[in-house]
RNA sequence: GGUCCGGUAGCUCAGCUGGAUAGAGCAUCAGCCUUCUAAGCUGAGGGUCAUUGGUUCGAAUCCAAUCCGGAUCACCA
C-alpha cells in the first residue's frame, strides 16, 4: 500500500476511535504539504468538523497526537496551521523505501492480474505515407499498451489497415495512367511515398478535370452530366442564388457549403472518377488484373510502412485488414433482426434506434443489403472477442470519431457483446499547423519519415557541437542520434493531454531544453556516469546507517517524489493518459538536476552520506528509465 | 440548430474527485563551468485562470448562462 492510501486508512481509524465517527477516504483530503510549511503531508480538517463537532485546532491536536503516538515508526511530528494538520513522515519510512527499492527496475509495476486487453491503434490507409498525426496515434497506442502492462494487464496490440475502397483505387488509377511502370526499385522511392505521390497526382488530375467541367458548365454545356447530376446541380444553384440575396454571415456559410457540394458533384462526373468507380466494382468482383495491381501496390506500401514502424519502435501482435473484415457484421445484423434489436424499414434498409440514449437512428445495412462502416466495426469487435476472449478493448482513434465510437459501444451493448461495457475510446485531438489543419489534398502534411530524419539531424548537430562523445563509434553515434531525436519527438507528442488538439510549428524546431525528452535523457546519462565512477556498497546494515542521517530538503523532495511513482502508473492507466507519466518523470529529472547542482555525490560529507546519495541516484535512474520506457522512449548511458 | 471537447503568463502546456500566496518549459533580463556531463543550475519580471452569476468557511476546479475556437450529427470510410 502506498503512503497516501495508508495515511487515509490511519486517519479514518483514529477518527473512529476518537469520536466514533465513520468516515471514508472521500470525506477528506490528504495533500502534499506546501514547501513553505513544515511537514510532508497535510490532512485538510475542514470537512471533518461538522461530524466530529470540533474546532480545527482541537481536532487537529487530538488527531495529530494520536497518529504520532500510535505510529511512531511512521509519523515523527505534526503541526497545525489554521485548518491544516501537517504531518512529518519519519525517516524510517523513507529509509526503508529506499533500501528496499533502490535497485528494483520493476518498482511501481504490478504483477499479472489475469485480464486481457486489446489496444487498437495506428490504423493507416494504404494510399499515403504516415504523417505527424499518425505518429501521435502510434506513440499513444504504444505507450498506453506499456502502461497497461505495467498495471498487470496482458496486452494485445492490433491495427486495422484500411486497404480497400474508393480512395485506394485512386492511386491505382493514377499509377496506371501516369506511372510508366514505376516501382520502388526503379524510382528509389520508399513504397508508401511512391504510392502517396500517385494519390496526389490523382487529386491534381481530378481537380483539373473538374475545373474543365466547370468551364463547360459556365459556357452552358452540361450534357456530360447524368440526368440526376443535372437536377442536383440546378437545385444547388437555386439554393445558392437564394442565399446570395440574403447577404448575411449565416448565408455566406451556407454558400460555402453549397459550393463544396457543387464541386463534389462535378468531381463525381469527371472521366477519371468514373474510371475509379468502375475499378472499385472490378475489385469487389475479384477481377484478377485489378487484384494483382492492388496486391502489388499494397505490398509496396507495407514495405515502406514497416520501415517507418521499425524506426519508431512500433509493432503489432495482430493486424486486421479491411479487405478481410468489410463484410463482417452482417450475420450480427440478421441475428439482431430476429431479436428485434434492429428493424427493417419499408425500403428494406436496416436500422437501430438510439434515440433513447439521446442519439439518432443509425443505419446498419443499406437497402441493397451491403454493409456500412459501423457494421464492419461491430463485426470486428465480435471477432476480436471470438479470437482472443479479451476483457477490454481500447481504440486509439482521433476525436472526430467520438460520435461513431459512442454509437459502436452502444450497439455492442445492445447486441449483448460480452465486453461491451469495457470498450474505451482513447480519443485524441488533431495535430495542427499554425495555419490550421493539415490537408493531404493540399500537400500541407508533415511527413512522418521527414520529421524523424529532421529530429535525428538536429540531435547530431547538437551532439557534435557539445563534443562529449568523441570516442563513440559511427554505429554508436547513429544509435545515440536516433535515441535523442526520436525521444524529443515522442516526448513532444506525449507530454500533452491526449484529448487536447495541439499545434506543431514546422518553422520552430522541437526543443531539446527544458520540458523535453533530451533533458530527461541527459539527467539519466549524468546519473549513469556517476554510478560508473563510484562503488556502490551493498551493506546489509545500510538501513541502520541511513537512520542516523537526516535528509536534506532536496534529498527529501527526491525520495518523496519517487515514492509516488506507483500511484502515477496506476493513475495513467485509469485515465489512459501517458502525459501523466511524462509530467511526473520530468519533475523527477528536474528535482535530481537541482540536487545534482547543489550537492556533491562523490564528495559527500561522509562515506555514509555518499552511499545514501548513490542509492538515491540509482533509484532515480531506475524510475526515469522505467517511466520513459512506458512512453516508448529509450535513455542513453552517455550523451 | 442538437450533442461533445477545449479557452490558465507573450508562446506551448500542467494543475480540475473544491483547500494554504495559481505552477513548469520556451522567450526576455541578471548571475553561475580549475571538483561527479552547463542538453545544466540560481534568481527576476510576466496572470481579471474567457465573461457573468450561483453553491461553499473556501472556487482555476462544482452548477447555470453567455462569448470565442474546434469536432460531429452521411445509404463516405
XYZ file of C-alpha atoms (C1' of nucleotides) in Angstrom, chain A residues 34 37 42 46 84 86 162 322 347 360 363 366 373 400 463 466 468 497 499-501 513-515 522 526 529 533 586 590 593-594 596 599 601-602 638-639, chain B residues 1 3-8 12-21 24-26 35-42 57 69-77:
76
model
C 3.285 23.121 0.618
C 5.259 24.798 5.832
C -1.360 17.562 5.157
C -12.448 21.498 7.445
C -4.429 22.138 8.130
C 0.752 18.941 8.724
C -7.675 0.469 -44.417
C -10.417 -4.196 -44.069
C -37.230 0.173 -48.406
C -30.277 9.217 -33.702
C -28.309 2.721 -40.462
C -28.175 -0.349 -46.903
C -18.662 1.378 -41.811
C -13.539 13.364 -34.944
C 25.807 16.389 -30.042
C 28.990 19.695 -27.467
C 31.175 14.871 -25.317
C -3.142 15.578 -22.602
C -7.726 14.801 -25.800
C -6.353 18.250 -26.499
C -5.525 19.206 -30.007
C 15.963 22.068 -23.497
C 13.577 22.272 -20.574
C 10.413 20.190 -20.527
C 20.553 13.921 -20.167
C 24.579 12.060 -15.773
C 28.141 8.479 -15.320
C 32.645 6.136 -11.342
C 10.149 15.475 -15.947
C 14.254 18.372 -12.621
C 19.089 18.193 -11.582
C 18.782 20.723 -8.768
C 22.979 17.374 -8.537
C 25.242 18.649 -3.526
C 27.659 12.825 -4.555
C 31.220 11.572 -4.970
C 26.074 8.687 -22.222
C 25.237 11.736 -24.268
C -29.917 24.001 -34.558
C -24.544 16.786 -28.885
C -19.417 16.566 -27.358
C -14.492 18.810 -26.399
C -11.439 22.994 -25.381
C -10.376 28.568 -23.530
C -4.947 29.291 -17.383
C 3.490 25.760 -25.573
C 1.290 23.403 -21.619
C 0.496 21.365 -16.044
C -3.000 21.943 -12.117
C -9.648 20.405 -12.496
C -12.605 13.714 -7.272
C -13.109 22.082 -4.204
C -8.151 23.715 0.197
C -2.877 27.490 2.280
C 0.410 33.085 -1.743
C 6.518 24.417 -15.379
C 9.149 24.958 -20.070
C 10.261 28.383 -24.099
C 35.893 19.256 -8.268
C 30.518 13.991 -10.178
C 28.271 15.690 -18.035
C 26.442 23.764 -18.423
C 21.364 19.489 -23.398
C 22.572 22.181 -16.692
C 21.807 25.394 -12.016
C 20.162 30.046 -9.213
C -15.931 28.502 5.674
C -12.456 28.151 -31.060
C -12.927 23.030 -32.737
C -15.309 18.278 -33.757
C -19.619 15.756 -35.029
C -24.792 14.897 -36.299
C -23.822 10.715 -44.375
C -27.209 4.691 -47.558
C -18.167 8.070 -47.164
C -14.568 5.109 -44.678
